[in-house]
CSV table of C-alpha atoms and ligand atoms in Angstrom, one decimal:
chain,number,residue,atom,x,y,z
A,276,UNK,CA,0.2,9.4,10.0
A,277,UNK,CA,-3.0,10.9,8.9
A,278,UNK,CA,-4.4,9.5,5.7
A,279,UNK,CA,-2.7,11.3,2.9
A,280,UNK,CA,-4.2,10.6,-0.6
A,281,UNK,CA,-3.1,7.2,-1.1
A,282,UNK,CA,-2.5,8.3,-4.7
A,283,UNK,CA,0.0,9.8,-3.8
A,284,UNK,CA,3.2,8.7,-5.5
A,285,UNK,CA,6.7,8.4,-3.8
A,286,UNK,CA,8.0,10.6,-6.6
A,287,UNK,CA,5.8,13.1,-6.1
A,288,UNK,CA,6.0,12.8,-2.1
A,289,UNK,CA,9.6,13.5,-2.5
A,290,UNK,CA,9.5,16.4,-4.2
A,291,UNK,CA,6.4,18.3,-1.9
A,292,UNK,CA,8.5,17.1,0.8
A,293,UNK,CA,11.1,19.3,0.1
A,294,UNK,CA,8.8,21.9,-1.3
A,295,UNK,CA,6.9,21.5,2.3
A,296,UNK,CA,10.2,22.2,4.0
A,297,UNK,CA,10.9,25.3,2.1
A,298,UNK,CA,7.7,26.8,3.4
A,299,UNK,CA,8.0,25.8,6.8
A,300,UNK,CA,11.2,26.2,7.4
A,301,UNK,CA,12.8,28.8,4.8
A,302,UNK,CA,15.5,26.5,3.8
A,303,UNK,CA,16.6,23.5,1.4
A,304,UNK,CA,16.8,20.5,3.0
A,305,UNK,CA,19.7,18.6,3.2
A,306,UNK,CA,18.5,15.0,2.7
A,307,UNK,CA,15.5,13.5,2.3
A,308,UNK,CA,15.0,9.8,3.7
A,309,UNK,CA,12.2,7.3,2.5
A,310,UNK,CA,10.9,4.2,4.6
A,311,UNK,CA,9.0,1.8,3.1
A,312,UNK,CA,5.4,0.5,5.4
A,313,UNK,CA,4.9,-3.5,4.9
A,314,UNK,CA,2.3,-6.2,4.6
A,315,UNK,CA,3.0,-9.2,6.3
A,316,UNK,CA,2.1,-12.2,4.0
A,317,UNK,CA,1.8,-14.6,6.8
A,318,UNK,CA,3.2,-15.1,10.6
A,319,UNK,CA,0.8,-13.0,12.2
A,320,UNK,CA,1.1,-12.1,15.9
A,321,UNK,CA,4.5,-14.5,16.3
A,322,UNK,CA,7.4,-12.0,16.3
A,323,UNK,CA,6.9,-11.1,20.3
A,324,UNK,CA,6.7,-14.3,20.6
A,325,UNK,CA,10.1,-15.4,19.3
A,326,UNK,CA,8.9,-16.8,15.7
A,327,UNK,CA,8.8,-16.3,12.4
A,328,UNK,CA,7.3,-13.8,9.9
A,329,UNK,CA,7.0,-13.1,6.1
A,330,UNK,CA,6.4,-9.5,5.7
A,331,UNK,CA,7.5,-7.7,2.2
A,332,UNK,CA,7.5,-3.7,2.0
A,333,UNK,CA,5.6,-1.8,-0.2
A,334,UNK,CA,5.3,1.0,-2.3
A,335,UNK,CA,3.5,3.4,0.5
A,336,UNK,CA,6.1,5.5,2.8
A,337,UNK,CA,6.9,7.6,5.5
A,338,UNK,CA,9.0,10.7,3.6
A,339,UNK,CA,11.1,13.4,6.3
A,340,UNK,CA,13.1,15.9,4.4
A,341,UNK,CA,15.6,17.0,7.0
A,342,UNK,CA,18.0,20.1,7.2
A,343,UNK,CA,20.5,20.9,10.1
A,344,UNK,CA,19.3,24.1,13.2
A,345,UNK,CA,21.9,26.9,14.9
A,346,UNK,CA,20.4,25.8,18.1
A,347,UNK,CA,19.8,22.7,20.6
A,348,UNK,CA,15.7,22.5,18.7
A,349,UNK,CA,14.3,19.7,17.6
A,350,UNK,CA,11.3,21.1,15.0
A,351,UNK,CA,9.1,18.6,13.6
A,352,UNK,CA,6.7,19.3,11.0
A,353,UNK,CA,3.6,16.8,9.8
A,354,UNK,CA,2.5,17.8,6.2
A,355,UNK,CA,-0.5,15.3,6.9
A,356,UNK,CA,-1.3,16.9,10.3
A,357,UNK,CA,-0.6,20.3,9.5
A,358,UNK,CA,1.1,20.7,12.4
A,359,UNK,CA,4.6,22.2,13.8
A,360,UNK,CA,6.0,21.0,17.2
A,361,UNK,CA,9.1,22.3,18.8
A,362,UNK,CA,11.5,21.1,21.5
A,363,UNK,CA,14.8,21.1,23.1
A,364,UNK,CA,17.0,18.4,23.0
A,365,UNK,CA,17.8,18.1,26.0
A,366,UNK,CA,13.7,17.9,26.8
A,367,UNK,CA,12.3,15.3,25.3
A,368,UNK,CA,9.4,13.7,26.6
A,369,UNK,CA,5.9,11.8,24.7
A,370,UNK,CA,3.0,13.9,25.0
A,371,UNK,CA,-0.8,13.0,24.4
A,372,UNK,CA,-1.4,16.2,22.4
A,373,UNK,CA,0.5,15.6,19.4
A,374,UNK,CA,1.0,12.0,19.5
A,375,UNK,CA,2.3,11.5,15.4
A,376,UNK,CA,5.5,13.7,16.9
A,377,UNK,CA,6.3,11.4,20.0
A,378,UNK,CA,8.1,8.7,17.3
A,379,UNK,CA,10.6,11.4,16.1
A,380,UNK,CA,11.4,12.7,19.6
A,381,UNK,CA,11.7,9.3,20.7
A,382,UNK,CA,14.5,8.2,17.7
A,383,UNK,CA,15.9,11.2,18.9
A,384,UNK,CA,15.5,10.9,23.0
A,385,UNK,CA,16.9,7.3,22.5
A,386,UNK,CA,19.9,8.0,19.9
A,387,UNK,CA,21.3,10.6,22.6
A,388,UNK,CA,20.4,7.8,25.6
A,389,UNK,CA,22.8,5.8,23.5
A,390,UNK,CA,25.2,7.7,23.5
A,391,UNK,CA,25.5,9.7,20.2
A,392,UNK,CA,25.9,13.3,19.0
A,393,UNK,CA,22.6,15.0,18.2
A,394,UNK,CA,22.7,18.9,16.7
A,395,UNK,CA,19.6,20.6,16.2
A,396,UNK,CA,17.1,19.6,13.2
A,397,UNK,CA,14.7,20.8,11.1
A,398,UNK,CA,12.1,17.7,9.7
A,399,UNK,CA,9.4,17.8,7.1
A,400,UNK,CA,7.9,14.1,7.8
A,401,UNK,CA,4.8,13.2,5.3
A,402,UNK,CA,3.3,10.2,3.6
A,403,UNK,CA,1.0,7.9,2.0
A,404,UNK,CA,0.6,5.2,4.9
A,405,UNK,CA,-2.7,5.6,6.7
A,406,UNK,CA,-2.3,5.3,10.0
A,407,UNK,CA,-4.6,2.4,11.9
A,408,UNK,CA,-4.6,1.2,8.1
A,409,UNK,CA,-2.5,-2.4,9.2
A,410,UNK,CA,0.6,-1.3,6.9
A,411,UNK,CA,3.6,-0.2,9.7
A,412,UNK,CA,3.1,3.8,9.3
A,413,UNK,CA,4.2,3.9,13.1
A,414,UNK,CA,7.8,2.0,12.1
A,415,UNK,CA,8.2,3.4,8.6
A,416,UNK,CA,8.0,6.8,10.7
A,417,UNK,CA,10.9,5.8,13.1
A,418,UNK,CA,13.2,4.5,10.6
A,419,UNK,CA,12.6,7.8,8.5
A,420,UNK,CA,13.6,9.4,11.0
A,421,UNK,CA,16.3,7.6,12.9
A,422,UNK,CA,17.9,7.2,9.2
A,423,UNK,CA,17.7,11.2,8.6
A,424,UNK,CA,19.3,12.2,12.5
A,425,UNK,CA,21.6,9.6,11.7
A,426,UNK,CA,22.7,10.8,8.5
A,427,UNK,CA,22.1,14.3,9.3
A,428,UNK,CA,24.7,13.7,12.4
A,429,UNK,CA,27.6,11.5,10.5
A,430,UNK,CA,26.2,8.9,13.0
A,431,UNK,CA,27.8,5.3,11.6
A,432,UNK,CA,25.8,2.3,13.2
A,433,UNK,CA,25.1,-0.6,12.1
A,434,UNK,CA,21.2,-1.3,10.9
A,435,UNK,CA,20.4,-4.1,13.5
A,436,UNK,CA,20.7,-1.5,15.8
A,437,UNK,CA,18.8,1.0,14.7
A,438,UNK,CA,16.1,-1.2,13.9
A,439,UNK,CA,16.0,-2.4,17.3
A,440,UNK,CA,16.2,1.0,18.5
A,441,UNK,CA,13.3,1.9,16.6
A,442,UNK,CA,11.6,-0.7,18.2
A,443,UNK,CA,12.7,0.2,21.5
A,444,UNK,CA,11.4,3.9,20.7
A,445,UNK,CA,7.8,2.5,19.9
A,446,UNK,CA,8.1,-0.1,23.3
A,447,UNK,CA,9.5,2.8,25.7
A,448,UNK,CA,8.4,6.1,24.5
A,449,UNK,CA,5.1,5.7,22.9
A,450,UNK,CA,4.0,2.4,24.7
A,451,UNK,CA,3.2,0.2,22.5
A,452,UNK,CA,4.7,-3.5,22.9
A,453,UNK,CA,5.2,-4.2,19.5
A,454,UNK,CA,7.3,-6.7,18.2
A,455,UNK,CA,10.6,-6.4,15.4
A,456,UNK,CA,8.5,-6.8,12.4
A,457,UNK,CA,8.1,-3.9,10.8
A,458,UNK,CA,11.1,-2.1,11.6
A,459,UNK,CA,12.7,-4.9,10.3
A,460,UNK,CA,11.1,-5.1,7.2
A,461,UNK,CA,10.8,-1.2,6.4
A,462,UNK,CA,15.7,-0.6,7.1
A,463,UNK,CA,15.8,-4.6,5.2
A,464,UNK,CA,13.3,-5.6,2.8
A,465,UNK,CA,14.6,-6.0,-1.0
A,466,UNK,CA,12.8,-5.3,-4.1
A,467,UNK,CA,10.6,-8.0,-4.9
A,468,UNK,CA,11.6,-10.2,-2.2
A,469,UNK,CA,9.5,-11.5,0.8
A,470,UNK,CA,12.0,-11.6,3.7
A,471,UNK,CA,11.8,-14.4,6.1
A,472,UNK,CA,13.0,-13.7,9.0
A,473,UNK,CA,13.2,-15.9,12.6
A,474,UNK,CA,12.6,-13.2,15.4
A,475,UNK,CA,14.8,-14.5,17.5
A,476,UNK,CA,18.3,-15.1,16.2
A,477,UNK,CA,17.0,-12.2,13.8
A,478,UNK,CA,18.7,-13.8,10.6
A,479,UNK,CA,16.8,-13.5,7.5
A,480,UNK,CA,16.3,-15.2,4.7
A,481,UNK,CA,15.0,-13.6,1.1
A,482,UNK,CA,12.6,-15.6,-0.5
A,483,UNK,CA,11.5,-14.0,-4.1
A,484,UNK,CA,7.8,-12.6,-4.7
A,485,UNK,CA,6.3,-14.7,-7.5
A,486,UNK,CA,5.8,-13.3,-10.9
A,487,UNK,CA,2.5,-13.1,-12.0
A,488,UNK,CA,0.9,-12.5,-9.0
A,489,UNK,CA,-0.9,-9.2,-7.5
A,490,UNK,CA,-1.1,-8.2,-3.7
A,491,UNK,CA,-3.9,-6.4,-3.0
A,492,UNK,CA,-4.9,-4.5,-0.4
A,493,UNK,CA,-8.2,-3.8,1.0
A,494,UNK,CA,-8.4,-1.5,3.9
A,495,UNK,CA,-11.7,-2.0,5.6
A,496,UNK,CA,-12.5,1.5,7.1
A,497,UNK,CA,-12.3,0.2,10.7
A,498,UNK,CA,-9.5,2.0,13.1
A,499,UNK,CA,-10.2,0.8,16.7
A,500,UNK,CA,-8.8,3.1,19.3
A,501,UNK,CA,-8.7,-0.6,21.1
A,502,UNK,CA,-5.8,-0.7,19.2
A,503,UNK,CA,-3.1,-0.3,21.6
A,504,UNK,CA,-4.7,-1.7,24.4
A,505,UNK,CA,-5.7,-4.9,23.2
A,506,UNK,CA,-2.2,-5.6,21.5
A,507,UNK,CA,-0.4,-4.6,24.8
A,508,UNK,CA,-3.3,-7.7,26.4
A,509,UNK,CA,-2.1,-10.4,24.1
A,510,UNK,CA,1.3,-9.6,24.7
A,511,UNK,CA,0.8,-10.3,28.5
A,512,UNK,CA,-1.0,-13.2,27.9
A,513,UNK,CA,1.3,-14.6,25.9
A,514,UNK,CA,4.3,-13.9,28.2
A,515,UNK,CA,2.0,-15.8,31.1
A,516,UNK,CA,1.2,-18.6,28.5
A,517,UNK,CA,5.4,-19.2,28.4
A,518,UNK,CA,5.8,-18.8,31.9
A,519,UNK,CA,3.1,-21.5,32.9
A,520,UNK,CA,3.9,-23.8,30.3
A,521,UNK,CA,8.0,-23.2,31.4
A,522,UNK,CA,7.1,-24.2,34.7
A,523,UNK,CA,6.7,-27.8,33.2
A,524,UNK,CA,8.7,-27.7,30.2
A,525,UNK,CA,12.0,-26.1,31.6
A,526,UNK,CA,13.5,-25.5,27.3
A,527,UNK,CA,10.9,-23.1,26.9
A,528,UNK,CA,11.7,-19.4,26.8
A,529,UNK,CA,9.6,-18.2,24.3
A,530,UNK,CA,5.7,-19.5,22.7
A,531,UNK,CA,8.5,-20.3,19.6
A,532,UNK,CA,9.4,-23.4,21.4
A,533,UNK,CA,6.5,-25.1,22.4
A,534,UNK,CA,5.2,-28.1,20.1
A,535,UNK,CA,2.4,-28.8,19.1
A,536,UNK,CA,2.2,-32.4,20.9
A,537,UNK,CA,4.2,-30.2,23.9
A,538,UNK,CA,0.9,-28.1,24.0
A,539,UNK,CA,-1.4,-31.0,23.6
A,540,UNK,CA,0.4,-32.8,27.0
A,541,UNK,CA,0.3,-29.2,28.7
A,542,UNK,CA,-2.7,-26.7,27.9
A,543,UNK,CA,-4.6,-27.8,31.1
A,544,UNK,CA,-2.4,-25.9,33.0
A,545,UNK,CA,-3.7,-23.2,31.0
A,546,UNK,CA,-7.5,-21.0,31.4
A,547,UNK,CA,-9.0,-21.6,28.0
A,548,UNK,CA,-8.2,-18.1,26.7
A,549,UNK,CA,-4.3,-18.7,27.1
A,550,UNK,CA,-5.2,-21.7,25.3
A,551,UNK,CA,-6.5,-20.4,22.4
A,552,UNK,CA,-3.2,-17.7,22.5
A,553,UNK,CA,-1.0,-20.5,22.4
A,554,UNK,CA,-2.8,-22.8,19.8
A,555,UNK,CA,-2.9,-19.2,17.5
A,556,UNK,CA,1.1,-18.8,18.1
A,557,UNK,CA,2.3,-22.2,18.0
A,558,UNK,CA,0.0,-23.4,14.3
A,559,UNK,CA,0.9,-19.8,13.3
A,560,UNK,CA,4.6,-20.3,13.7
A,561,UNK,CA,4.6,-24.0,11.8
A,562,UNK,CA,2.0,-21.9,9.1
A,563,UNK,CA,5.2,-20.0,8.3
A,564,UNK,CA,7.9,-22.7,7.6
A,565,UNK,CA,5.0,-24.2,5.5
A,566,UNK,CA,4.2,-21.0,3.6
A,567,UNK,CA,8.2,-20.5,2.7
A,568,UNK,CA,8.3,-23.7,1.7
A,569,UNK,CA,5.1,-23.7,-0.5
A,570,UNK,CA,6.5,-20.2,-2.1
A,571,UNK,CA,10.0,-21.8,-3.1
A,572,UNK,CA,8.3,-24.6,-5.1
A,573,UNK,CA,5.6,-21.9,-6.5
A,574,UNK,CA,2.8,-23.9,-5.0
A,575,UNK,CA,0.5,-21.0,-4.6
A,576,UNK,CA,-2.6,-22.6,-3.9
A,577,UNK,CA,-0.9,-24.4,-1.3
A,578,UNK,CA,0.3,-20.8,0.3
A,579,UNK,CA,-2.8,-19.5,-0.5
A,580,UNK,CA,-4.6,-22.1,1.9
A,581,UNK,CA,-2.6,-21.6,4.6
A,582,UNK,CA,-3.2,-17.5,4.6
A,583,UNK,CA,-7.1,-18.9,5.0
A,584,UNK,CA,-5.6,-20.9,7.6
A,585,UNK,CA,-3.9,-18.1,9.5
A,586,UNK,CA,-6.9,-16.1,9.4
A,587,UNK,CA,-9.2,-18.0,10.9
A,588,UNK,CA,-6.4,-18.8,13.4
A,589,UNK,CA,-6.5,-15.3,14.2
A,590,UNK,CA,-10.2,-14.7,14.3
A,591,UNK,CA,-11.0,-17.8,16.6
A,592,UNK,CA,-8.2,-18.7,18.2
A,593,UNK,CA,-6.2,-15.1,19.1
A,594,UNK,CA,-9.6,-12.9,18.6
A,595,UNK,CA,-7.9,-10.0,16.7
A,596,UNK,CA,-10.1,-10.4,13.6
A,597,UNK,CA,-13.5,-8.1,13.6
A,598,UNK,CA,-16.7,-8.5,10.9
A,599,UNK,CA,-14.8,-6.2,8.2
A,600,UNK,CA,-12.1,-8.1,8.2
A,601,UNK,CA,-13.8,-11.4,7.7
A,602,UNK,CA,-15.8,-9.9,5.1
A,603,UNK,CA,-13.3,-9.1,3.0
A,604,UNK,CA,-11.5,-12.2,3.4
A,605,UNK,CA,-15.2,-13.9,2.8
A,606,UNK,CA,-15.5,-12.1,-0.5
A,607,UNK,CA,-12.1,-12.5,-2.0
A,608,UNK,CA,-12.3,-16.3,-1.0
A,609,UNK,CA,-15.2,-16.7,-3.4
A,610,UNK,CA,-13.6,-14.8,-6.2
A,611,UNK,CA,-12.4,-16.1,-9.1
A,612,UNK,CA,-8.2,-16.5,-9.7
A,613,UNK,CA,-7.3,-15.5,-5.8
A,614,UNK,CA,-4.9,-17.8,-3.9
A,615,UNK,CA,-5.6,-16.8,-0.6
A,616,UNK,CA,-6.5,-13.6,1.4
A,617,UNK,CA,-6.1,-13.1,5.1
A,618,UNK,CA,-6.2,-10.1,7.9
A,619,UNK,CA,-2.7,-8.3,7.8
A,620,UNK,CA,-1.0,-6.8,11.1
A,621,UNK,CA,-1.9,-6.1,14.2
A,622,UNK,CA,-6.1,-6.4,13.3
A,623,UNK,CA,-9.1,-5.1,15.1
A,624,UNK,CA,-9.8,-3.2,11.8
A,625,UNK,CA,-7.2,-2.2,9.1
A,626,UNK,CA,-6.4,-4.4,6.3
A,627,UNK,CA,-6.5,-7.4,4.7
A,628,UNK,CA,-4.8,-8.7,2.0
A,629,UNK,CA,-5.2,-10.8,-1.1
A,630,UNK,CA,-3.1,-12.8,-3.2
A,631,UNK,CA,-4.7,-12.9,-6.9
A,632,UNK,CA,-3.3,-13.9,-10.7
A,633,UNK,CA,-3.0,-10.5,-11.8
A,634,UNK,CA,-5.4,-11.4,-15.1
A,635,UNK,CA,-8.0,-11.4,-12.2
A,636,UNK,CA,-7.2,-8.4,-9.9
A,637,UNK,CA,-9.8,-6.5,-11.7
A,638,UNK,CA,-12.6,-8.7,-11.0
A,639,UNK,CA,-11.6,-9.1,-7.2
A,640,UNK,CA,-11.5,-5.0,-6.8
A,641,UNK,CA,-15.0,-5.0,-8.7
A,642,UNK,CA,-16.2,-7.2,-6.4
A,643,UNK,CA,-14.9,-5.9,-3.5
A,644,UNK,CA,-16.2,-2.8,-4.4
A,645,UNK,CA,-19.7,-4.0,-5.4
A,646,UNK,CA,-20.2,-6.2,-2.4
A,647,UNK,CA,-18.3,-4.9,0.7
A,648,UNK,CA,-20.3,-1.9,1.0
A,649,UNK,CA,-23.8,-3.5,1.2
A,650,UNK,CA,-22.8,-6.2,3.9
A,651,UNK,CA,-20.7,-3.7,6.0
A,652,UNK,CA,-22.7,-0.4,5.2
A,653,UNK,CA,-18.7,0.7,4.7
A,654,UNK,CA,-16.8,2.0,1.7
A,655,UNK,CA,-13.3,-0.2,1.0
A,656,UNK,CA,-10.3,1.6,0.6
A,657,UNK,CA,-8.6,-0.9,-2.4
A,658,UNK,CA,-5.3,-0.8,-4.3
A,659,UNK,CA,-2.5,-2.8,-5.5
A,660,UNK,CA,1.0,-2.9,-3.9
A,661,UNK,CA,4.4,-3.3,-5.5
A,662,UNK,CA,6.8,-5.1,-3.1
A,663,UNK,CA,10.1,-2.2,-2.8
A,664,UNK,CA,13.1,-2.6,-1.2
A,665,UNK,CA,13.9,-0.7,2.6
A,666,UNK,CA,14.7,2.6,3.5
A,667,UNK,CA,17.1,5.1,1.4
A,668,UNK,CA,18.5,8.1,2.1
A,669,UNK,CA,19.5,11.0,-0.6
A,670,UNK,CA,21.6,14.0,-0.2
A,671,UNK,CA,20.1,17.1,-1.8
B,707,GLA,C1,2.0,-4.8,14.7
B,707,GLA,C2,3.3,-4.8,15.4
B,707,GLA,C3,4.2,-6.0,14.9
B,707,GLA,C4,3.5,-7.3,14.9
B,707,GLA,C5,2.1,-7.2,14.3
B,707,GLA,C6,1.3,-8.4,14.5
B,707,GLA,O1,2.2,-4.5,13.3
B,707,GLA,O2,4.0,-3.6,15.2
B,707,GLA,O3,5.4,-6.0,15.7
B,707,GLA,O4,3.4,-7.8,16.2
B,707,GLA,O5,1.4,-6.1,14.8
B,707,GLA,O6,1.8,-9.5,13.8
């Protein structure tokens, strides 16, 4: 998504939503469906890899106001691209020109792959996630959408499926390798919950957001277009990580089962950039468990050390970090009454996050404002987040 005030409130989204779809279209809509973007706290980079993350969603969404066509169409229309595209059904393919619509032809090229029922549509999609911004615009964008053809259709499936549909939409049609996480956390996440969740066996555990406490977000101001093809690069070097180190350790399937002592007795068989993948992962993946356990006994300082902890993992050991981001997490590291700030999602720009007594958010956003700018020459995009439960769907 094109940045859309991030003032912006979900109220008020909902409403121009269906006020946008009245103009383009003609019509009332018949539902309008809301998915959540998220911040992972911590558990960066491990979800391909079979581990564990602690993402919570936020009050910024993806909004598609959807009404039923005569015909075989699919119309899509971006408020925040100003932008209509129009196709068949039975056509559906990803194109370069219009790339925002190629997640809503995908949810719908891969609901009718599966099987189901699809009638023509009519969808308003807008928001207030920035795209490139680190907050899951591209998943909050395919569960708005697989949620409104779904209920649009009379579709019943069950939400592990369509999250992993989703997923499978943003792996196979648009091309990027992403893990589960934010699809995950955009269909599951409840109100002022962190979810835990293990990426493999995919059960989840709800672990509650402490009171008292203020995640901010600071969006640097760097998108890379490297984006896509750098992720795609650790992927593949982590699936050649497990396969060399399976070689000699036959249990291994995934990163998420090498030890630490398992990687000491094996990294030689390793070039010293797989090395530094693994070590990233595998300290990444123990980081987690830690971090859950620190939250459930409210020893924030504790899970505030080990977000410094994954960050620097992530700058030195699985390069993903860039100057901006280490700025920011530089500057809130110094400030007074933060617990702990790191890089959020995928990195090479976008966000990072902060963790801050709330009688001291204030002072961090001052100083983030005052200071960022003169050692990056760039202007910080900074705002709190409330932590909101998943996706919802309303009949008009
Ligand atoms: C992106 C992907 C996620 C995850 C993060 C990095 O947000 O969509 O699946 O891999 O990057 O943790």
């Amino acid at each position: 998504m094109a940045l859309l005030s991030v003032d912006v409130s979900r109220k008020n989204l909902l409403e121009e939503s269906v006020i946008n779809f009245q103009e383009v279209f003609g019509a009332q809509p018949t539902l309008v469906a809301s998915a959540p973007g998220r911040v992972n706290l911590i558990g960066e980079h491990t979800d391909y890899n079979e581990g564990f993350v602690l993402p919570v969603a936020v009050d910024r969404s993806v909004i598609t106001a959807a009404g039923p066509r005569d015909d075989e169409q699919l119309a899509i229309h971006s408020k925040n691209f100003n932008s209509l595209v129009q196709v068949p059904l039975n056509n559906l393919c990803a194109t370069t020109e219009d790339r925002w619509s190629n997640y809503a032809k995908g949810v719908a090229s891969f609901l009718l792959r599966k099987g189901h029922h699809l009638r023509g549509a009519n969808l308003c999609i807008a928001g207030n996630i920035a795209e490139g911004i680190g907050m899951g615009s591209s998943g909050a964008m395919e569960v708005a959408v697989a949620y409104s053809l779904c209920a649009l259709n009379g579709i019943r499936t069950d939400e592990l499926e369509l999250i992993k549909l989703c997923q499978q939409v943003e792996n196979e049609f648009v091309g990027i390798n992403c893990g589960i996480m934010d699809q995950f956390a955009s269909v599951s996440a409840r109100k002022d919950y962190a979810l835990f969740l293990d990426c493999r066996s995919l059960s989840l555990e709800y672990v509650p957001f402490p009171s008292g406490v203020t995640l901010l977000v600071c969006f640097t101001g760097v998108k890379r277009e490297l984006t896509s093809s750098e992720y795609n690069l650790r992927r593949k070097e982590c699936l050649l990580a497990t396969k060399l180190l399976a070689d000699a350790i036959p249990s291994v399937r995934a990163l998420r089962d090498v030890s630490l002592e398992q990687f000491e007795n094996y990294r030689h068989l390793l070039n010293p950039t797989l090395q530094k993948r693994c070590k990233h992962v595998i300290s990444e993946n123990l980081r987690v468990t830690q971090a859950v356990e620190a939250l459930k006994r409210g020893e924030l300082l504790e899970f505030g050390s080990l977000m410094y902890q994954s960050h620097l993992s992530l700058k030195a050991d699985y390069e993903v970090s860039c100057a901006e981001l280490d700025t920011v997490v530089d500057i809130c590291a110094e400030a007074k009454g933060v617990y702990g700030a790191r890089m959020t999602g995928a990195g090479f720009g976008g966000s990072a996050i902060c963790l801050v007594k709330d009688e001291y958010v204030n002072d961090v956003i001052t100083r983030l404002k005052t200071e960022y700018p003169k050692m990056t020459g760039r202007e910080p995009l900074i705002f709190t987040c409330t932590i909101e439960g998943g996706v919802d769907v309303r009949r008009l």
